[in-house]
Structures are given as structure tokens and as C-alpha cells.
PDB file of C-alpha atoms in Angstrom:
ATOM      1  CA  MET F  30      86.034  99.111 113.204  1.00  0.00           C
ATOM      2  CA  LYS F  31      86.532 102.992 112.973  1.00  0.00           C
ATOM      3  CA  LEU F  32      88.493 104.576 110.132  1.00  0.00           C
ATOM      4  CA  LYS F  33      90.612 107.610 110.720  1.00  0.00           C
ATOM      5  CA  PRO F  34      90.854 110.353 107.925  1.00  0.00           C
ATOM      6  CA  ILE F  35      94.604 110.357 106.970  1.00  0.00           C
ATOM      7  CA  GLY F  36      94.181 113.209 104.486  1.00  0.00           C
ATOM      8  CA  ILE F  37      91.864 115.043 102.081  1.00  0.00           C
ATOM      9  CA  ILE F  38      91.377 114.941  98.327  1.00  0.00           C
ATOM     10  CA  ASN F  39      90.968 118.289  96.192  1.00  0.00           C
ATOM     11  CA  SER F  40      89.499 117.543  92.765  1.00  0.00           C
ATOM     12  CA  PRO F  41      87.783 119.421  90.083  1.00  0.00           C
ATOM     13  CA  TYR F  42      84.454 117.522  90.718  1.00  0.00           C
ATOM     14  CA  LYS F  43      82.255 119.497  92.991  1.00  0.00           C
ATOM     15  CA  LYS F  44      79.034 117.281  92.611  1.00  0.00           C
ATOM     16  CA  ARG F  45      78.426 113.611  91.715  1.00  0.00           C
ATOM     17  CA  GLU F  46      77.204 114.790  88.383  1.00  0.00           C
ATOM     18  CA  ASP F  47      80.711 116.308  87.648  1.00  0.00           C
ATOM     19  CA  ALA F  48      82.701 113.189  88.264  1.00  0.00           C
ATOM     20  CA  PRO F  49      83.517 110.960  85.347  1.00  0.00           C
ATOM     21  CA  ARG F  50      81.970 107.597  85.487  1.00  0.00           C
ATOM     22  CA  GLN F  51      85.584 106.219  85.629  1.00  0.00           C
ATOM     23  CA  GLY F  52      88.418 108.623  86.492  1.00  0.00           C
ATOM     24  CA  ARG F  53      90.619 106.501  84.259  1.00  0.00           C
ATOM     25  CA  TYR F  54      89.263 108.091  81.112  1.00  0.00           C
ATOM     26  CA  SER F  55      89.936 111.548  82.241  1.00  0.00           C
ATOM     27  CA  ASP F  56      93.197 113.494  82.587  1.00  0.00           C
ATOM     28  CA  GLU F  57      91.848 115.853  85.167  1.00  0.00           C
ATOM     29  CA  ILE F  58      94.337 116.526  87.937  1.00  0.00           C
ATOM     30  CA  SER F  59      93.402 116.004  91.682  1.00  0.00           C
ATOM     31  CA  GLU F  60      95.553 116.829  94.659  1.00  0.00           C
ATOM     32  CA  ILE F  61      95.847 114.450  97.695  1.00  0.00           C
ATOM     33  CA  THR F  62      97.032 116.120 100.869  1.00  0.00           C
ATOM     34  CA  VAL F  63      98.227 113.719 103.553  1.00  0.00           C
ATOM     35  CA  PHE F  64      97.801 115.138 107.102  1.00  0.00           C
ATOM     36  CA  ASP F  65     101.113 115.996 108.906  1.00  0.00           C
ATOM     37  CA  GLU F  66     100.707 113.191 111.446  1.00  0.00           C
ATOM     38  CA  TYR F  67     100.726 110.389 108.649  1.00  0.00           C
ATOM     39  CA  VAL F  68     103.593 112.075 106.396  1.00  0.00           C
ATOM     40  CA  GLU F  69     106.205 109.553 107.534  1.00  0.00           C
ATOM     41  CA  GLY F  70     104.102 106.801 105.891  1.00  0.00           C
ATOM     42  CA  LEU F  71     104.873 108.388 102.467  1.00  0.00           C
ATOM     43  CA  GLN F  72     108.536 107.514 102.510  1.00  0.00           C
ATOM     44  CA  ASP F  73     109.508 105.749  99.428  1.00  0.00           C
ATOM     45  CA  ILE F  74     106.249 106.593  97.660  1.00  0.00           C
ATOM     46  CA  GLU F  75     108.274 108.107  94.676  1.00  0.00           C
ATOM     47  CA  HIS F  76     109.655 104.701  93.748  1.00  0.00           C
ATOM     48  CA  LYS F  77     106.435 103.748  92.045  1.00  0.00           C
ATOM     49  CA  LYS F  78     104.152 105.642  89.711  1.00  0.00           C
ATOM     50  CA  HIS F  79     100.784 103.768  90.192  1.00  0.00           C
ATOM     51  CA  TYR F  80      98.885 103.541  93.387  1.00  0.00           C
ATOM     52  CA  TYR F  81      95.322 102.579  94.620  1.00  0.00           C
ATOM     53  CA  ILE F  82      93.753 105.398  96.371  1.00  0.00           C
ATOM     54  CA  PHE F  83      91.039 104.538  98.987  1.00  0.00           C
ATOM     55  CA  TYR F  84      88.782 107.308 100.052  1.00  0.00           C
ATOM     56  CA  TRP F  85      85.581 107.475 101.941  1.00  0.00           C
ATOM     57  CA  LEU F  86      82.323 108.121  99.827  1.00  0.00           C
ATOM     58  CA  ASP F  87      80.850 110.448 102.352  1.00  0.00           C
ATOM     59  CA  LYS F  88      77.836 111.225 100.418  1.00  0.00           C
ATOM     60  CA  ALA F  89      76.794 107.661  99.419  1.00  0.00           C
ATOM     61  CA  ASP F  90      73.624 105.774 100.642  1.00  0.00           C
ATOM     62  CA  ARG F  91      74.774 103.017 103.042  1.00  0.00           C
ATOM     63  CA  ASP F  92      71.386 101.347 103.377  1.00  0.00           C
ATOM     64  CA  LYS F  93      70.472 100.168  99.825  1.00  0.00           C
ATOM     65  CA  LEU F  94      71.713  96.753  98.735  1.00  0.00           C
ATOM     66  CA  LYS F  95      70.572  97.087  95.189  1.00  0.00           C
ATOM     67  CA  GLU F  96      71.073  99.862  92.540  1.00  0.00           C
ATOM     68  CA  ILE F  97      70.476 100.394  88.970  1.00  0.00           C
ATOM     69  CA  PRO F  98      73.909 100.978  87.284  1.00  0.00           C
ATOM     70  CA  PRO F  99      74.117 104.018  84.960  1.00  0.00           C
ATOM     71  CA  GLY F 100      72.859 103.366  81.462  1.00  0.00           C
ATOM     72  CA  LYS F 101      71.071 100.128  82.597  1.00  0.00           C
ATOM     73  CA  THR F 102      67.373  99.622  83.606  1.00  0.00           C
ATOM     74  CA  GLU F 103      67.600  96.460  85.943  1.00  0.00           C
ATOM     75  CA  GLU F 104      68.624  96.598  89.592  1.00  0.00           C
ATOM     76  CA  LYS F 105      71.878  94.757  90.566  1.00  0.00           C
ATOM     77  CA  GLY F 106      73.152  93.726  93.895  1.00  0.00           C
ATOM     78  CA  VAL F 107      75.700  96.446  95.112  1.00  0.00           C
ATOM     79  CA  PHE F 108      78.530  93.672  95.623  1.00  0.00           C
ATOM     80  CA  SER F 109      78.315  92.909  91.708  1.00  0.00           C
ATOM     81  CA  ILE F 110      78.797  96.425  90.698  1.00  0.00           C
ATOM     82  CA  ARG F 111      81.095  99.361  91.575  1.00  0.00           C
ATOM     83  CA  SER F 112      78.172 101.802  92.644  1.00  0.00           C
ATOM     84  CA  PRO F 113      79.242 104.141  95.599  1.00  0.00           C
ATOM     85  CA  VAL F 114      76.127 102.777  97.230  1.00  0.00           C
ATOM     86  CA  ARG F 115      77.095  99.932  99.643  1.00  0.00           C
ATOM     87  CA  PRO F 116      77.068  99.315 103.270  1.00  0.00           C
ATOM     88  CA  ASN F 117      80.732 100.353 103.651  1.00  0.00           C
ATOM     89  CA  PRO F 118      81.215 103.133 101.094  1.00  0.00           C
ATOM     90  CA  ILE F 119      84.870 102.675 100.587  1.00  0.00           C
ATOM     91  CA  ALA F 120      86.213 103.757  97.035  1.00  0.00           C
ATOM     92  CA  MET F 121      89.331 102.409  95.392  1.00  0.00           C
ATOM     93  CA  CYS F 122      90.727 104.012  92.457  1.00  0.00           C
ATOM     94  CA  LEU F 123      93.984 103.451  90.417  1.00  0.00           C
ATOM     95  CA  VAL F 124      95.855 106.574  89.873  1.00  0.00           C
ATOM     96  CA  GLU F 125      99.063 107.783  88.206  1.00  0.00           C
ATOM     97  CA  ILE F 126     101.410 110.119  90.261  1.00  0.00           C
ATOM     98  CA  VAL F 127     102.161 113.288  88.401  1.00  0.00           C
ATOM     99  CA  LYS F 128     104.159 115.017  91.180  1.00  0.00           C
ATOM    100  CA  ILE F 129     104.999 114.589  94.726  1.00  0.00           C
ATOM    101  CA  GLU F 130     105.767 117.676  97.029  1.00  0.00           C
ATOM    102  CA  GLY F 131     106.143 116.945 100.715  1.00  0.00           C
ATOM    103  CA  ASN F 132     102.659 115.913 101.775  1.00  0.00           C
ATOM    104  CA  LYS F 133     100.920 116.679  98.597  1.00  0.00           C
ATOM    105  CA  LEU F 134     100.547 114.094  95.835  1.00  0.00           C
ATOM    106  CA  THR F 135      99.342 115.432  92.480  1.00  0.00           C
ATOM    107  CA  VAL F 136      97.648 112.494  90.577  1.00  0.00           C
ATOM    108  CA  LYS F 137      95.489 111.786  87.582  1.00  0.00           C
ATOM    109  CA  TRP F 138      92.628 109.287  86.950  1.00  0.00           C
ATOM    110  CA  LEU F 139      91.156 109.871  90.460  1.00  0.00           C
ATOM    111  CA  ASP F 140      87.286 109.987  90.457  1.00  0.00           C
ATOM    112  CA  ALA F 141      86.862 111.411  94.071  1.00  0.00           C
ATOM    113  CA  LEU F 142      84.552 114.304  94.769  1.00  0.00           C
ATOM    114  CA  ASP F 143      86.225 117.503  96.111  1.00  0.00           C
ATOM    115  CA  GLY F 144      86.657 117.149  99.859  1.00  0.00           C
ATOM    116  CA  SER F 145      86.542 113.444 100.092  1.00  0.00           C
ATOM    117  CA  PRO F 146      88.375 111.915 103.201  1.00  0.00           C
ATOM    118  CA  LEU F 147      91.508 109.946 102.253  1.00  0.00           C
ATOM    119  CA  ILE F 148      91.638 106.478 104.019  1.00  0.00           C
ATOM    120  CA  ASP F 149      94.686 104.527 102.479  1.00  0.00           C
ATOM    121  CA  ILE F 150      97.336 104.519  99.791  1.00  0.00           C
ATOM    122  CA  LYS F 151      98.653 101.237  98.444  1.00  0.00           C
ATOM    123  CA  PRO F 152     101.122 100.499  95.813  1.00  0.00           C
ATOM    124  CA  PHE F 153      99.621  98.769  92.527  1.00  0.00           C
ATOM    125  CA  TRP F 154     101.107  95.214  92.008  1.00  0.00           C
ATOM    126  CA  ALA F 155     100.126  93.963  88.702  1.00  0.00           C
ATOM    127  CA  GLU F 156     100.984  90.314  89.458  1.00  0.00           C
ATOM    128  CA  THR F 157      98.539  90.113  92.453  1.00  0.00           C
ATOM    129  CA  ASP F 158      96.049  92.797  91.614  1.00  0.00           C
ATOM    130  CA  CYS F 159      95.216  91.903  88.056  1.00  0.00           C
ATOM    131  CA  ILE F 160      94.457  88.696  85.957  1.00  0.00           C
TER     132      ILE F 160
ATOM    133  CA  MET E  13      83.535 106.822 109.515  1.00  0.00           C
ATOM    134  CA  LYS E  14      82.560 103.517 111.049  1.00  0.00           C
ATOM    135  CA  LEU E  15      82.570 100.326 109.220  1.00  0.00           C
ATOM    136  CA  LYS E  16      80.001  97.590 109.516  1.00  0.00           C
ATOM    137  CA  PRO E  17      81.101  94.045 109.409  1.00  0.00           C
ATOM    138  CA  ILE E  18      79.076  92.372 106.492  1.00  0.00           C
ATOM    139  CA  GLY E  19      80.225  88.929 106.879  1.00  0.00           C
ATOM    140  CA  ILE E  20      83.027  86.662 108.064  1.00  0.00           C
ATOM    141  CA  ILE E  21      85.947  84.914 106.383  1.00  0.00           C
ATOM    142  CA  ASN E  22      86.947  81.235 107.164  1.00  0.00           C
ATOM    143  CA  SER E  23      90.321  80.322 105.972  1.00  0.00           C
ATOM    144  CA  PRO E  24      92.995  77.743 106.614  1.00  0.00           C
ATOM    145  CA  TYR E  25      95.211  80.428 108.011  1.00  0.00           C
ATOM    146  CA  LYS E  26      94.966  80.600 111.795  1.00  0.00           C
ATOM    147  CA  LYS E  27      98.114  82.747 112.472  1.00  0.00           C
ATOM    148  CA  ARG E  28      99.952  85.238 110.504  1.00  0.00           C
ATOM    149  CA  GLU E  29     102.872  82.975 110.095  1.00  0.00           C
ATOM    150  CA  ASP E  30     100.471  80.525 108.305  1.00  0.00           C
ATOM    151  CA  ALA E  31      99.269  82.923 105.563  1.00  0.00           C
ATOM    152  CA  PRO E  32     100.939  83.149 102.265  1.00  0.00           C
ATOM    153  CA  ARG E  33     102.790  86.334 101.564  1.00  0.00           C
ATOM    154  CA  GLN E  34     100.468  86.508  98.626  1.00  0.00           C
ATOM    155  CA  GLY E  35      97.262  84.674  98.523  1.00  0.00           C
ATOM    156  CA  ARG E  36      97.636  84.528  94.660  1.00  0.00           C
ATOM    157  CA  TYR E  37     100.365  81.910  94.837  1.00  0.00           C
ATOM    158  CA  SER E  38      98.237  79.463  96.792  1.00  0.00           C
ATOM    159  CA  ASP E  39      95.311  77.372  95.682  1.00  0.00           C
ATOM    160  CA  GLU E  40      93.921  77.047  99.331  1.00  0.00           C
ATOM    161  CA  ILE E  41      90.336  77.514  99.470  1.00  0.00           C
ATOM    162  CA  SER E  42      88.563  80.022 101.779  1.00  0.00           C
ATOM    163  CA  GLU E  43      84.928  80.604 102.664  1.00  0.00           C
ATOM    164  CA  ILE E  44      83.276  83.956 102.809  1.00  0.00           C
ATOM    165  CA  THR E  45      79.903  83.999 104.656  1.00  0.00           C
ATOM    166  CA  VAL E  46      77.984  87.024 103.998  1.00  0.00           C
ATOM    167  CA  PHE E  47      75.513  88.054 106.941  1.00  0.00           C
ATOM    168  CA  ASP E  48      71.823  87.478 106.150  1.00  0.00           C
ATOM    169  CA  GLU E  49      70.989  91.219 106.299  1.00  0.00           C
ATOM    170  CA  TYR E  50      73.297  91.887 103.340  1.00  0.00           C
ATOM    171  CA  VAL E  51      72.662  88.823 101.129  1.00  0.00           C
ATOM    172  CA  GLU E  52      70.463  90.952  98.735  1.00  0.00           C
ATOM    173  CA  GLY E  53      73.612  92.796  97.762  1.00  0.00           C
ATOM    174  CA  LEU E  54      74.880  89.440  96.285  1.00  0.00           C
ATOM    175  CA  GLN E  55      72.459  89.577  93.538  1.00  0.00           C
ATOM    176  CA  ASP E  56      74.181  88.781  90.098  1.00  0.00           C
ATOM    177  CA  ILE E  57      77.503  88.008  91.649  1.00  0.00           C
ATOM    178  CA  GLU E  58      77.665  84.899  89.559  1.00  0.00           C
ATOM    179  CA  HIS E  59      78.089  86.901  86.466  1.00  0.00           C
ATOM    180  CA  LYS E  60      81.844  87.401  87.144  1.00  0.00           C
ATOM    181  CA  LYS E  61      84.511  85.165  88.350  1.00  0.00           C
ATOM    182  CA  HIS E  62      86.919  87.653  89.847  1.00  0.00           C
ATOM    183  CA  TYR E  63      86.300  90.070  92.683  1.00  0.00           C
ATOM    184  CA  TYR E  64      88.309  92.240  95.109  1.00  0.00           C
ATOM    185  CA  ILE E  65      87.624  91.195  98.771  1.00  0.00           C
ATOM    186  CA  PHE E  66      88.061  93.916 101.431  1.00  0.00           C
ATOM    187  CA  TYR E  67      88.613  92.799 104.853  1.00  0.00           C
ATOM    188  CA  TRP E  68      89.646  94.210 108.179  1.00  0.00           C
ATOM    189  CA  LEU E  69      93.139  93.311 109.485  1.00  0.00           C
ATOM    190  CA  ASP E  70      91.812  93.191 113.165  1.00  0.00           C
ATOM    191  CA  LYS E  71      95.227  92.011 114.349  1.00  0.00           C
ATOM    192  CA  ALA E  72      97.318  94.856 112.611  1.00  0.00           C
ATOM    193  CA  ASP E  73      99.261  97.624 114.382  1.00  0.00           C
ATOM    194  CA  ARG E  74      97.470 100.947 113.443  1.00  0.00           C
ATOM    195  CA  ASP E  75     100.265 103.257 115.066  1.00  0.00           C
ATOM    196  CA  LYS E  76     103.349 102.395 113.038  1.00  0.00           C
ATOM    197  CA  LEU E  77     104.067 104.477 109.823  1.00  0.00           C
ATOM    198  CA  LYS E  78     107.053 102.649 108.683  1.00  0.00           C
ATOM    199  CA  GLU E  79     107.724  98.859 108.503  1.00  0.00           C
ATOM    200  CA  ILE E  80     110.428  96.542 107.226  1.00  0.00           C
ATOM    201  CA  PRO E  81     109.012  94.389 104.452  1.00  0.00           C
ATOM    202  CA  PRO E  82     109.478  90.786 104.644  1.00  0.00           C
ATOM    203  CA  GLY E  83     113.005  89.831 103.376  1.00  0.00           C
ATOM    204  CA  LYS E  84     114.289  93.238 103.422  1.00  0.00           C
ATOM    205  CA  THR E  85     116.554  95.085 105.960  1.00  0.00           C
ATOM    206  CA  GLU E  86     115.347  98.794 105.498  1.00  0.00           C
ATOM    207  CA  GLU E  87     112.126 100.380 106.931  1.00  0.00           C
ATOM    208  CA  LYS E  88     109.686 101.743 104.314  1.00  0.00           C
ATOM    209  CA  GLY E  89     106.801 104.179 104.644  1.00  0.00           C
ATOM    210  CA  VAL E  90     103.553 101.973 105.018  1.00  0.00           C
ATOM    211  CA  PHE E  91     101.979 103.732 101.954  1.00  0.00           C
ATOM    212  CA  SER E  92     104.694 102.516  99.778  1.00  0.00           C
ATOM    213  CA  ILE E  93     104.196  98.862 100.635  1.00  0.00           C
ATOM    214  CA  ARG E  94     101.282  96.482 101.234  1.00  0.00           C
ATOM    215  CA  SER E  95     102.026  95.805 104.894  1.00  0.00           C
ATOM    216  CA  PRO E  96      98.951  95.105 107.000  1.00  0.00           C
ATOM    217  CA  VAL E  97     100.563  97.745 109.420  1.00  0.00           C
ATOM    218  CA  ARG E  98      98.877 100.936 108.441  1.00  0.00           C
ATOM    219  CA  PRO E  99      96.406 103.626 109.917  1.00  0.00           C
ATOM    220  CA  ASN E 100      93.366 102.160 108.446  1.00  0.00           C
ATOM    221  CA  PRO E 101      94.118  98.420 108.282  1.00  0.00           C
ATOM    222  CA  ILE E 102      91.887  97.557 105.163  1.00  0.00           C
ATOM    223  CA  ALA E 103      93.111  94.503 103.193  1.00  0.00           C
ATOM    224  CA  MET E 104      92.247  94.285  99.564  1.00  0.00           C
ATOM    225  CA  CYS E 105      92.768  90.865  97.710  1.00  0.00           C
ATOM    226  CA  LEU E 106      91.760  89.730  94.326  1.00  0.00           C
ATOM    227  CA  VAL E 107      90.099  86.343  94.436  1.00  0.00           C
ATOM    228  CA  GLU E 108      88.531  83.810  91.989  1.00  0.00           C
ATOM    229  CA  ILE E 109      85.112  82.442  92.693  1.00  0.00           C
ATOM    230  CA  VAL E 110      85.003  78.677  93.030  1.00  0.00           C
ATOM    231  CA  LYS E 111      81.523  78.115  94.084  1.00  0.00           C
ATOM    232  CA  ILE E 112      78.541  80.188  95.336  1.00  0.00           C
ATOM    233  CA  GLU E 113      75.876  78.695  97.582  1.00  0.00           C
ATOM    234  CA  GLY E 114      73.322  81.143  98.996  1.00  0.00           C
ATOM    235  CA  ASN E 115      75.324  83.406 101.261  1.00  0.00           C
ATOM    236  CA  LYS E 116      78.452  81.401 100.953  1.00  0.00           C
ATOM    237  CA  LEU E 117      81.199  82.126  98.452  1.00  0.00           C
ATOM    238  CA  THR E 118      83.997  79.758  98.154  1.00  0.00           C
ATOM    239  CA  VAL E 119      87.159  81.383  96.628  1.00  0.00           C
ATOM    240  CA  LYS E 120      90.817  80.881  96.098  1.00  0.00           C
ATOM    241  CA  TRP E 121      93.764  83.356  96.344  1.00  0.00           C
ATOM    242  CA  LEU E 122      92.465  85.014  99.510  1.00  0.00           C
ATOM    243  CA  ASP E 123      95.005  85.746 102.085  1.00  0.00           C
ATOM    244  CA  ALA E 124      92.871  86.529 105.108  1.00  0.00           C
ATOM    245  CA  LEU E 125      93.379  84.987 108.516  1.00  0.00           C
ATOM    246  CA  ASP E 126      90.561  82.885 109.664  1.00  0.00           C
ATOM    247  CA  GLY E 127      87.731  84.870 111.351  1.00  0.00           C
ATOM    248  CA  SER E 128      88.609  88.239 109.583  1.00  0.00           C
ATOM    249  CA  PRO E 129      85.613  90.476 109.377  1.00  0.00           C
ATOM    250  CA  LEU E 130      84.366  90.978 105.649  1.00  0.00           C
ATOM    251  CA  ILE E 131      83.885  94.771 104.771  1.00  0.00           C
ATOM    252  CA  ASP E 132      83.161  94.780 100.933  1.00  0.00           C
ATOM    253  CA  ILE E 133      83.161  92.934  97.831  1.00  0.00           C
ATOM    254  CA  LYS E 134      83.779  94.766  94.479  1.00  0.00           C
ATOM    255  CA  PRO E 135      83.941  93.266  90.901  1.00  0.00           C
ATOM    256  CA  PHE E 136      87.381  93.307  89.299  1.00  0.00           C
ATOM    257  CA  TRP E 137      87.558  95.470  86.154  1.00  0.00           C
ATOM    258  CA  ALA E 138      90.815  95.060  84.229  1.00  0.00           C
ATOM    259  CA  GLU E 139      90.251  98.267  82.227  1.00  0.00           C
ATOM    260  CA  THR E 140      90.320 100.485  85.341  1.00  0.00           C
ATOM    261  CA  ASP E 141      91.995  98.516  88.017  1.00  0.00           C
ATOM    262  CA  CYS E 142      95.097  97.677  86.058  1.00  0.00           C
ATOM    263  CA  ILE E 143      97.699  99.362  83.748  1.00  0.00           C
TER     264      ILE E 143
END
């Protein structure tokens, strides 16, 4: 099970300390560049405004199974929290599209560090993705 | 970027034709078995009822960038639809936990084919995952 980087994320967050705990609470803008060989997959992307962005947490620890969440004092299992620390460090973040120009998507709410590899883009569907 | 299988999904869906278009609209039960070496990561999982399950679509075509959605006649870019066909065939599905016994989670709403490799489990957070 090998992932292919399909693009790259450029964001104002250079270090983990710079990133908001939740991108949703920030209006900072990030730019997603989809590599040329995957651009065809972007067809019709302009029909929706909200997407889940999947990216690779290339700096995350993959060997820890427990972590203390920010602001807490007790360890929790990584599958019960949203920590970047997990065996498969895939991040998922709901974003709002601000602008689309060719292979570049300008978005808000994204919490990725600058330079994170893009893995997937999926449209948000409230009826199945939410309670 | 190599994924580790962290468990396996057993479901009533043996072939793609058996699976519901959206697991959400079915009350069928699936069982997720987390492999022993990752069980520690399940600590505190009982505190919430809803999780996103990430699994690997091991039968999906990774080379197509356009696909005709079910019931439609026109091709769309794979990043604008939720087709299993995509460069990195990671599925994400919101589930409701029915029962937890050790390393086994019994869930509903999951749309995975029987035998699908489990990749990740993340708690659902309405405030950041939904509009």
C-alpha cells in the first residue's frame, strides 16, 4: 500500500507551532498545487465549494500509539484523538475553495504545514459525512 | 509514503455489487479487527460513538482520473466525486459504534468490502468536519 504524492501544499505554517490547532478557526490562505499528471482529475471541481483535503504528515511520529492532547494531562489512544501521531499519518481537513486557477486551488481552513504532500481531494457530502 | 495495515474489516459485502452506494443508508453490521500491535491506540475509543474509518480500496483502479458516477452518463474528474477510482484509493466512511470488545469494533454504516485493510480511525468532530 504505497501512496503517490499527487501535489504539494503551500501554507503560511512553516513549523508545527505555527499551525492552528484547527485550521477551521483561521482565515489564513493556503495554496494546493496538483501535479500536472493528475490535473485531469480536477475536472468539475468548481461545482462545489467544500472539499476534504488529505495530506501526508511527513513529520509525524508513526511509532507512538498514545499521546497527550494539547491542553490535557492524560495520554489517550491515538485512534480516539486527532493527533498527527498515528501509525498511518494521513491528515484530513475540510476546506473552503477560494479560487481555482488551472492546477492551483486556493483554500482556507487548511492546517497543513508548508510543503506537505497532497494525497487526495474528496468532495464534502453533509448527508454521509456528518451526523 | 508507505501505509501499514493496522487491522482488517469483515463485512457482509463480498463483491462491489453487494456494497451499498452509501453505507449510511444501510443498517448492516461490519466488524473491524485491530491488529494486536495497534490495540493500545484504541484506548478511550468508547468515549465517542462516531468515527471516520479509513480503509484501503485494494480492488480500485489507480490509473484513471475520470469516471462516470453511478446513475450518470458523463465522466467527472475523480477529485470531484467519491469514486473508489483515484490515484490513492483511500476510503473514508463515517460509522456508528455498536459494540467494542477488546480489539474488535462492531459498527454500522461502513461500506467496505469484506477483507479490506484498515488504515486509520479518527473521531468525528462536527465543528471542524462539517459545515
